[in-house]
GROMACS .gro file of N, CA and C in nm:
model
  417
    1UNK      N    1  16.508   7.391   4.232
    1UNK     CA    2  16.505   7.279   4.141
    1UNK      C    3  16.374   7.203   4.163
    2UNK      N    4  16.315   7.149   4.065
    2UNK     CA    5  16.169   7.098   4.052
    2UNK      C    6  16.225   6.937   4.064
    3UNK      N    7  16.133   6.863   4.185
    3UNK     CA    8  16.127   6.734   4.175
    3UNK      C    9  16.128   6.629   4.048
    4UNK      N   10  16.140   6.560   3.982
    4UNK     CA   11  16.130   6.460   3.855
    4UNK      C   12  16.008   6.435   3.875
    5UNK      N   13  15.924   6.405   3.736
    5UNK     CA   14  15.819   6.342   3.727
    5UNK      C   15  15.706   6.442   3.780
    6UNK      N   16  15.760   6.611   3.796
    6UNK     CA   17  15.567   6.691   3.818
    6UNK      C   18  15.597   6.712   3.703
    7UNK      N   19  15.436   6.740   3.667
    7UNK     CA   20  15.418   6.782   3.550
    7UNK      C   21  15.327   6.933   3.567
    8UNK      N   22  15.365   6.966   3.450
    8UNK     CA   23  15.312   7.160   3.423
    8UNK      C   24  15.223   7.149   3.322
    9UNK      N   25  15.117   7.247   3.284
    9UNK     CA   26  15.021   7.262   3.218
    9UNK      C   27  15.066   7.354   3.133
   10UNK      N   28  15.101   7.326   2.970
   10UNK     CA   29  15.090   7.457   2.903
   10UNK      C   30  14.955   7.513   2.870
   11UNK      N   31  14.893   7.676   2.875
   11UNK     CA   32  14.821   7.702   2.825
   11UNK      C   33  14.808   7.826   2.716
   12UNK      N   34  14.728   7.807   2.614
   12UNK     CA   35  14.771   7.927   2.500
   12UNK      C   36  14.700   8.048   2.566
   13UNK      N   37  14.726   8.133   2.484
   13UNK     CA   38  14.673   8.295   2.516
   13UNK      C   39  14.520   8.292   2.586
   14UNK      N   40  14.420   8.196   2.529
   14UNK     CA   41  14.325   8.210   2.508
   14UNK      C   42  14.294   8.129   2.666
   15UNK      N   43  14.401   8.061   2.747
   15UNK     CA   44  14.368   7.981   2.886
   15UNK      C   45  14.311   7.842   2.797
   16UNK      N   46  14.340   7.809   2.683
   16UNK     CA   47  14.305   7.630   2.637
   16UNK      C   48  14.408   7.572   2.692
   17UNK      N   49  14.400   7.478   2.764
   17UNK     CA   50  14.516   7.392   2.791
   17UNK      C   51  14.538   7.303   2.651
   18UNK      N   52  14.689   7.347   2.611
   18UNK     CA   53  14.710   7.302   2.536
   18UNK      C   54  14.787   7.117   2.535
   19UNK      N   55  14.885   7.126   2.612
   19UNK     CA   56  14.992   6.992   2.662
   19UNK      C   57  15.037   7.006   2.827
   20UNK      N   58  15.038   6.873   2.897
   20UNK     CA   59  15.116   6.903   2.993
   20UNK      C   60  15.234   6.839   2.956
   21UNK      N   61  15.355   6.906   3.023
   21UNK     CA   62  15.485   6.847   2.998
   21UNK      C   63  15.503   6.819   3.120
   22UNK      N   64  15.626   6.694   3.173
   22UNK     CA   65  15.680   6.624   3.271
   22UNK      C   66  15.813   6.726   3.246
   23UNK      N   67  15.819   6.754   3.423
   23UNK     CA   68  15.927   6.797   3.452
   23UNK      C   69  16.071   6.733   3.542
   24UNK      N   70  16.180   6.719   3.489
   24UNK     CA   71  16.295   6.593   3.522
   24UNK      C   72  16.392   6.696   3.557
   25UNK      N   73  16.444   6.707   3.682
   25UNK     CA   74  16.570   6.779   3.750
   25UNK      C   75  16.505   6.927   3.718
   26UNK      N   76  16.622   6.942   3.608
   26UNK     CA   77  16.564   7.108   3.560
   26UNK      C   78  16.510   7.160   3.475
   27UNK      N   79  16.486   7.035   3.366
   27UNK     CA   80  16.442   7.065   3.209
   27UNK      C   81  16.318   6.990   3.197
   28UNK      N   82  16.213   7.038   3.097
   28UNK     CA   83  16.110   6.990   3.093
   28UNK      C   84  16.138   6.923   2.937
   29UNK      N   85  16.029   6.839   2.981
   29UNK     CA   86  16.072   6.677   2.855
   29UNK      C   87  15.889   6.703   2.799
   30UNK      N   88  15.921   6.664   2.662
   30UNK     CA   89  15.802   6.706   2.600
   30UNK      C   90  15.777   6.546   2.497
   31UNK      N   91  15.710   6.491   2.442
   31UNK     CA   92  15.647   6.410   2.327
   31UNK      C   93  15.656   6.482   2.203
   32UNK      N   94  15.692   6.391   2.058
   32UNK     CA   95  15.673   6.424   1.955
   32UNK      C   96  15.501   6.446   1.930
   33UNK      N   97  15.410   6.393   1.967
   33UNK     CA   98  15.304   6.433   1.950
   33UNK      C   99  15.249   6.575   2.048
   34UNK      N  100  15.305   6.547   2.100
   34UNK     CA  101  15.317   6.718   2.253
   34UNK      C  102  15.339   6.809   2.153
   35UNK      N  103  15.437   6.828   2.136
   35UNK     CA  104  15.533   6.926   2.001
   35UNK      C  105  15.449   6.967   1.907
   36UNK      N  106  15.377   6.863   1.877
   36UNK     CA  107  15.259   6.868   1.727
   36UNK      C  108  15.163   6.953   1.789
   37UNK      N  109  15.107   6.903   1.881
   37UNK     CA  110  14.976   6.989   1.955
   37UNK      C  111  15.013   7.121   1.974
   38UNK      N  112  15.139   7.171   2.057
   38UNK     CA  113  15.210   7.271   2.088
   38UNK      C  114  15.210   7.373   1.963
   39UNK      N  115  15.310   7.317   1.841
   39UNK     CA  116  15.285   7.426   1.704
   39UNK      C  117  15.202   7.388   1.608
   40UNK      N  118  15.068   7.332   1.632
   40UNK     CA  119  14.946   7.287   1.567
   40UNK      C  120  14.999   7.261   1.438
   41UNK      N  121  15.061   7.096   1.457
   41UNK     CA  122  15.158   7.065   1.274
   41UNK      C  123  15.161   6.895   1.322
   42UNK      N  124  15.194   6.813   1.277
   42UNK     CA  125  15.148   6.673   1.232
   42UNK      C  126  15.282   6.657   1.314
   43UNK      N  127  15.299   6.480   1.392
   43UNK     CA  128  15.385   6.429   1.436
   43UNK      C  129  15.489   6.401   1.354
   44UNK      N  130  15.442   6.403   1.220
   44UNK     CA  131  15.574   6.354   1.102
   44UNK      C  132  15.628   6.476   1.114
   45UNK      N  133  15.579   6.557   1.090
   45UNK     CA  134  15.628   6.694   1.089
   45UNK      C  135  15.725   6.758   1.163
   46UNK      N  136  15.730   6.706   1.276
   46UNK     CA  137  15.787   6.762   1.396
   46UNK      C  138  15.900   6.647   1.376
   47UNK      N  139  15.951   6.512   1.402
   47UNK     CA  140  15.984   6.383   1.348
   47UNK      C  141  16.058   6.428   1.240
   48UNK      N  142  16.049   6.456   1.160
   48UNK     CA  143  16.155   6.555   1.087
   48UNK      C  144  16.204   6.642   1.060
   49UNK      N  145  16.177   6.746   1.143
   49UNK     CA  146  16.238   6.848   1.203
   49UNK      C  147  16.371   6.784   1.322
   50UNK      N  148  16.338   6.714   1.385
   50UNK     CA  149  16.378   6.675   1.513
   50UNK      C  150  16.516   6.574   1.396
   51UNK      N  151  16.498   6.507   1.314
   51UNK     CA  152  16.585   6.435   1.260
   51UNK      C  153  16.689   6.544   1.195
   52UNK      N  154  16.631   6.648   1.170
   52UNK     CA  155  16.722   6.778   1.053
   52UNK      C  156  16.786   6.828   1.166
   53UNK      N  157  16.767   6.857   1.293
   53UNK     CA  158  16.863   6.917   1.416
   53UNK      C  159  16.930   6.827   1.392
   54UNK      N  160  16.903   6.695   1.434
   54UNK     CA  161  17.023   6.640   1.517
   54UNK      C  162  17.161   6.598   1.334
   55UNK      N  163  17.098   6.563   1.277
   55UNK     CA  164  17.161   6.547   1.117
   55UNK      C  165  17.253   6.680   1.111
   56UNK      N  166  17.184   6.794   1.130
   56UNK     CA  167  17.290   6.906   1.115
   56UNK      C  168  17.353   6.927   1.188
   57UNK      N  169  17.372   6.851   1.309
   57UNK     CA  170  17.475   6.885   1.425
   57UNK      C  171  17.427   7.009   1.527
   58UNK      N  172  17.277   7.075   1.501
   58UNK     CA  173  17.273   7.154   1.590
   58UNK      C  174  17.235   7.166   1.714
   59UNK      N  175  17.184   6.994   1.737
   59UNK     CA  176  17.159   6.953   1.853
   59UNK      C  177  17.227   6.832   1.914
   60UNK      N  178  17.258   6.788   2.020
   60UNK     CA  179  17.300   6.651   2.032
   60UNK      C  180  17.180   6.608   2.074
   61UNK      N  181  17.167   6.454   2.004
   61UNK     CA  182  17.076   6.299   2.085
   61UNK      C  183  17.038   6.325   2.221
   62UNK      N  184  17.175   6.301   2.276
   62UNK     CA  185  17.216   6.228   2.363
   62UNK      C  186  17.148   6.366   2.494
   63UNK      N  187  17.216   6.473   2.448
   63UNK     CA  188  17.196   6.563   2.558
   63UNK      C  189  17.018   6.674   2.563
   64UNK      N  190  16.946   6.586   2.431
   64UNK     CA  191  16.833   6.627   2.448
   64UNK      C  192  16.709   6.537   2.420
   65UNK      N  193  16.721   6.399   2.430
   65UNK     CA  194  16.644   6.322   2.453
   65UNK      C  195  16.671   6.246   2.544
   66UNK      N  196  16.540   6.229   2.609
   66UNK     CA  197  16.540   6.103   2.728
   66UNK      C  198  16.402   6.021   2.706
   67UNK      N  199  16.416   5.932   2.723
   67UNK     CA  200  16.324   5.828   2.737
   67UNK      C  201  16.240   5.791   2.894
   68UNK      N  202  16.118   5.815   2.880
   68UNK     CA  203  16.048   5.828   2.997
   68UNK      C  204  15.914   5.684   3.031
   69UNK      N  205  15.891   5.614   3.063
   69UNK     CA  206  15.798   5.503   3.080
   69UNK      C  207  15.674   5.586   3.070
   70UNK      N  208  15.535   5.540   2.976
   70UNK     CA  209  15.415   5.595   2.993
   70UNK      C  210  15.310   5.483   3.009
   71UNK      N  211  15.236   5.478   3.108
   71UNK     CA  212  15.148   5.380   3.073
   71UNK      C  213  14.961   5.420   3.045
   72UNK      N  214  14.951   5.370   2.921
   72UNK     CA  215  14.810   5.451   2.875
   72UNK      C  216  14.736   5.290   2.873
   73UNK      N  217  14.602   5.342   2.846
   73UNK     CA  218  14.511   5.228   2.853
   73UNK      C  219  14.482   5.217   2.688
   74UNK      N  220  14.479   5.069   2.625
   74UNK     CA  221  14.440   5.073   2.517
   74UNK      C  222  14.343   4.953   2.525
   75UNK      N  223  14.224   4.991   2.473
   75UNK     CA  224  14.093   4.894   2.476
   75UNK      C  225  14.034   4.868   2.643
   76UNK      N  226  14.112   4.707   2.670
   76UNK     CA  227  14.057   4.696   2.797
   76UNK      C  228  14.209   4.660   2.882
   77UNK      N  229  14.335   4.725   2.836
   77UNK     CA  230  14.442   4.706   2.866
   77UNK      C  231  14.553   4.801   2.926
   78UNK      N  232  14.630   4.810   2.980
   78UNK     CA  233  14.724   4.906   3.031
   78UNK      C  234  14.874   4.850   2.972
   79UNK      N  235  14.919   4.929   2.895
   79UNK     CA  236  15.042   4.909   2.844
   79UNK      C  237  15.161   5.017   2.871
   80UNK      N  238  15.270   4.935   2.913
   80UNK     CA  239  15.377   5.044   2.972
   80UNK      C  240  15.448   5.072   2.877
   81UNK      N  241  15.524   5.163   2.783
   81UNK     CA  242  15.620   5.201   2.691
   81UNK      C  243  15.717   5.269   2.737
   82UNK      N  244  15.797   5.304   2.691
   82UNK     CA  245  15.932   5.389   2.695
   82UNK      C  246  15.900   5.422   2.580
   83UNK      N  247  15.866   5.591   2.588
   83UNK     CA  248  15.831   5.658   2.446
   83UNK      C  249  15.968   5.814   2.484
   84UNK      N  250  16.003   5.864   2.376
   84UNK     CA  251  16.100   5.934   2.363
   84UNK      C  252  16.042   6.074   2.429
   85UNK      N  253  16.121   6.140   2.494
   85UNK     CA  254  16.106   6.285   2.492
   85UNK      C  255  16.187   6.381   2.481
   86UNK      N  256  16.157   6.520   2.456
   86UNK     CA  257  16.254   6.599   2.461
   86UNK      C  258  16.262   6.690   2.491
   87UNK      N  259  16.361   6.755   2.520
   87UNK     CA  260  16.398   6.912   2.605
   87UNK      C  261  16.372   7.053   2.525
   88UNK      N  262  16.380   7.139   2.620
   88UNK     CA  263  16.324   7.260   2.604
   88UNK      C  264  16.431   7.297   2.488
   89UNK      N  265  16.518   7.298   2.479
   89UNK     CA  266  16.626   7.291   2.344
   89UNK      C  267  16.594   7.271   2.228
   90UNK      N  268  16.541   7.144   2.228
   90UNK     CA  269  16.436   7.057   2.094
   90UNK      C  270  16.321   7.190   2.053
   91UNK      N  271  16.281   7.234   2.174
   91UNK     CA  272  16.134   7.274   2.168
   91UNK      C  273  16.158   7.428   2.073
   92UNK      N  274  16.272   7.531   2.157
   92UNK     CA  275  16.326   7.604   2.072
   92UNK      C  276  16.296   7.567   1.946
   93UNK      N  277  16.416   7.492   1.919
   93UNK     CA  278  16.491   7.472   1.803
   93UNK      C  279  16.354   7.425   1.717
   94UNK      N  280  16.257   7.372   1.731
   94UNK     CA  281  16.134   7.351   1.616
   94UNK      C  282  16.094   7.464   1.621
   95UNK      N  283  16.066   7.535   1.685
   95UNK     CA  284  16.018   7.683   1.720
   95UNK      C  285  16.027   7.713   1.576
   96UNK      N  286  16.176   7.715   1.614
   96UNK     CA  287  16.180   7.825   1.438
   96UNK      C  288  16.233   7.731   1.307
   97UNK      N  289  16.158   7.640   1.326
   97UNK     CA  290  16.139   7.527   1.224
   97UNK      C  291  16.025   7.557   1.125
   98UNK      N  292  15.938   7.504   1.250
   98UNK     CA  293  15.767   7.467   1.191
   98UNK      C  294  15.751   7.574   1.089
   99UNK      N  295  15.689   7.561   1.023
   99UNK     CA  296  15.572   7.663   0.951
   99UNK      C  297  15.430   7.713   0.984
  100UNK      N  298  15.354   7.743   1.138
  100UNK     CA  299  15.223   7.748   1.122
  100UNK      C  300  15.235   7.893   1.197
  101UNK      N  301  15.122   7.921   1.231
  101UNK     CA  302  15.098   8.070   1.344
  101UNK      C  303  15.103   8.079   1.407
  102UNK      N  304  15.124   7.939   1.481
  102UNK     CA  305  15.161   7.931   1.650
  102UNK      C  306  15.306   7.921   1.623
  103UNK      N  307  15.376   7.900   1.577
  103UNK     CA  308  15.527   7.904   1.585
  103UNK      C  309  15.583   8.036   1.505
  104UNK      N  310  15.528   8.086   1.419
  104UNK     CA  311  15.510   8.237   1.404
  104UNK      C  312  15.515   8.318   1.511
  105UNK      N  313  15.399   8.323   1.580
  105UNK     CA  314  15.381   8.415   1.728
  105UNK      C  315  15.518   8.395   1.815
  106UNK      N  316  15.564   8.262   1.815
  106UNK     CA  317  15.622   8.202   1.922
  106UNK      C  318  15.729   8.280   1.878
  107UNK      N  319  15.821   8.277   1.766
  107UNK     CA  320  15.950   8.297   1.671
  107UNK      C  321  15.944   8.459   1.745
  108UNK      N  322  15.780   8.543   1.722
  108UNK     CA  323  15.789   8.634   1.718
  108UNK      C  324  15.829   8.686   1.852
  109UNK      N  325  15.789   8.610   1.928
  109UNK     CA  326  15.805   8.599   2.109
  109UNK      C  327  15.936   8.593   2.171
  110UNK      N  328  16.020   8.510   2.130
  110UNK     CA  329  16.153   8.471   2.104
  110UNK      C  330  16.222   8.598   2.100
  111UNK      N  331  16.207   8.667   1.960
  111UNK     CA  332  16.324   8.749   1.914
  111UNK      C  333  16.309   8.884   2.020
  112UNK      N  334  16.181   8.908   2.022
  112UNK     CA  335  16.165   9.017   2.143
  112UNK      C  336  16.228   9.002   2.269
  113UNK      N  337  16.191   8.864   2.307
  113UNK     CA  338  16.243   8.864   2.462
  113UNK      C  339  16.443   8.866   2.458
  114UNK      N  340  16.487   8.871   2.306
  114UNK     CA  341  16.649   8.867   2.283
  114UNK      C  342  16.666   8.979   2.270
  115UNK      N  343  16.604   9.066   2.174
  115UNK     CA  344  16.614   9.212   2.189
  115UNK      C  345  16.610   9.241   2.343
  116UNK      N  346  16.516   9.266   2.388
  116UNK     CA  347  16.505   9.340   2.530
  116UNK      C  348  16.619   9.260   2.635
  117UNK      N  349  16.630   9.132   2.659
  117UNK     CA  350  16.807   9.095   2.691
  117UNK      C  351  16.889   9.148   2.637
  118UNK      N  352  16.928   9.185   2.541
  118UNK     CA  353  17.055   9.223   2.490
  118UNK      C  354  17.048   9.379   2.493
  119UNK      N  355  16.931   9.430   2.501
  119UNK     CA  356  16.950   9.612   2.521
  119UNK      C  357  16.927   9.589   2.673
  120UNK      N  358  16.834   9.534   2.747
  120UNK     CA  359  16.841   9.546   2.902
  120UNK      C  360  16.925   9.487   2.976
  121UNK      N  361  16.964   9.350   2.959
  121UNK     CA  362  17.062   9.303   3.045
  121UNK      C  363  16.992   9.139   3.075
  122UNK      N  364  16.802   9.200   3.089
  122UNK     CA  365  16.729   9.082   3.135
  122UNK      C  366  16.608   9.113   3.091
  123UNK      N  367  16.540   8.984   3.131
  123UNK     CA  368  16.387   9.017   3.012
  123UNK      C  369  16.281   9.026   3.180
  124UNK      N  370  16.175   9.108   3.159
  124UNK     CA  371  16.058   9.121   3.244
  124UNK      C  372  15.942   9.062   3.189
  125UNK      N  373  15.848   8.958   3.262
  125UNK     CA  374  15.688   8.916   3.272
  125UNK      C  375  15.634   9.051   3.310
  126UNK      N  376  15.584   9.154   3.225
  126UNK     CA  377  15.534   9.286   3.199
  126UNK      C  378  15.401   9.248   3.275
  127UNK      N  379  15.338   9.101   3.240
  127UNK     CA  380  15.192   9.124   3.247
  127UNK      C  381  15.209   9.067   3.433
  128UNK      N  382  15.279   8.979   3.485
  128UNK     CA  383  15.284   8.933   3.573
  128UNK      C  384  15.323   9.031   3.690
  129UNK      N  385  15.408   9.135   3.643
  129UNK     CA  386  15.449   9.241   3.730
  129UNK      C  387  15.365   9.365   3.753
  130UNK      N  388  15.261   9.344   3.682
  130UNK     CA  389  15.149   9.458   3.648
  130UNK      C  390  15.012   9.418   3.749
  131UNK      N  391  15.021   9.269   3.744
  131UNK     CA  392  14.909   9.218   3.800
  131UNK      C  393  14.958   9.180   3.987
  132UNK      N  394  15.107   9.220   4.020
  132UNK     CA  395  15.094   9.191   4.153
  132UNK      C  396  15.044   9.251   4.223
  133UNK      N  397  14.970   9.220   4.338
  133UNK     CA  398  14.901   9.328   4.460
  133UNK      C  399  14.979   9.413   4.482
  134UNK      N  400  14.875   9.522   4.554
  134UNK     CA  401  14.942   9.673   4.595
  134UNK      C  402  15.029   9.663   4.743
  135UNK      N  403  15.011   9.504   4.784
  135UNK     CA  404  15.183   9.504   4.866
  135UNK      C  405  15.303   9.505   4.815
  136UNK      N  406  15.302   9.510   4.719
  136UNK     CA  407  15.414   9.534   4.662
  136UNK      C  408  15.472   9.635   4.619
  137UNK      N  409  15.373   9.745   4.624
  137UNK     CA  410  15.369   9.897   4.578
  137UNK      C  411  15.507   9.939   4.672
  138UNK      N  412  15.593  10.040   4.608
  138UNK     CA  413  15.657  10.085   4.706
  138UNK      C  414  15.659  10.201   4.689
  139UNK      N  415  15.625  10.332   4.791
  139UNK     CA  416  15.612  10.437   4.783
  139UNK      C  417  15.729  10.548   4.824
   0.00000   0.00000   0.00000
């Protein structure tokens, strides 16, 4: 289990760091503007997506938003907020919302790693298991 409050670096294919997300117990908590950056699409965008889950009942509020304190500097000032975030659930679930090519790829990413669970049992990091040292080789 990951401490509250580290945060992780997402990065796309290409190694751009795209968002870091804050990580709380076991689930990582993301920003409506995070989300935007994430499937390259406007904060309204995402903002109503996020309103059409929870409206259709396919998400609960309660069990996928939390509210986290941020304090950013504006001008010559530091201001503390409680701005909303949300769980890897949310993050799914826009997944196969959005409309752009990053949530395309992603959708496309998704259904593979369900195929290969449901014919294997479990899904493999192909590239991660390819790249471990030759201690691991077993002969």
């Amino acid at each position: 289990m990951m401490k509250d409050n580290n945060v992780i670096i997402y990065q796309d294919e290409n190694g751009i760091t795209k968002v870091s997300v804050r990580l709380s117990g076991e689930d990582i908590w993301v920003t409506q503007q995070q989300l935007a950056e994430v499937y390259d699409t406007t904060q309204q965008n995402i903002s109503q997506h996020i309103d059409g889950i929870y409206r259709d009942g396919e998400l609960a509020p309660k069990a996928t938003n939390k509210k986290f304190l941020l304090v950013r500097t504006e001008g010559n000032r530091q201001v503390r907020r409680n701005i909303d975030h949300y769980n890897l659930d949310i993050i799914i679930a826009i997944g196969y919302r959005v409309q752009s090519q990053i949530a395309t790829r992603f959708r496309r990413w998704a259904t593979e790693k369900l195929h290969e669970y449901i014919q294997k049992g479990f899904t493999m990091d192909d590239y991660r298991l390819n790249s471990m040292p030759d201690c691991f080789l077993l002969s």
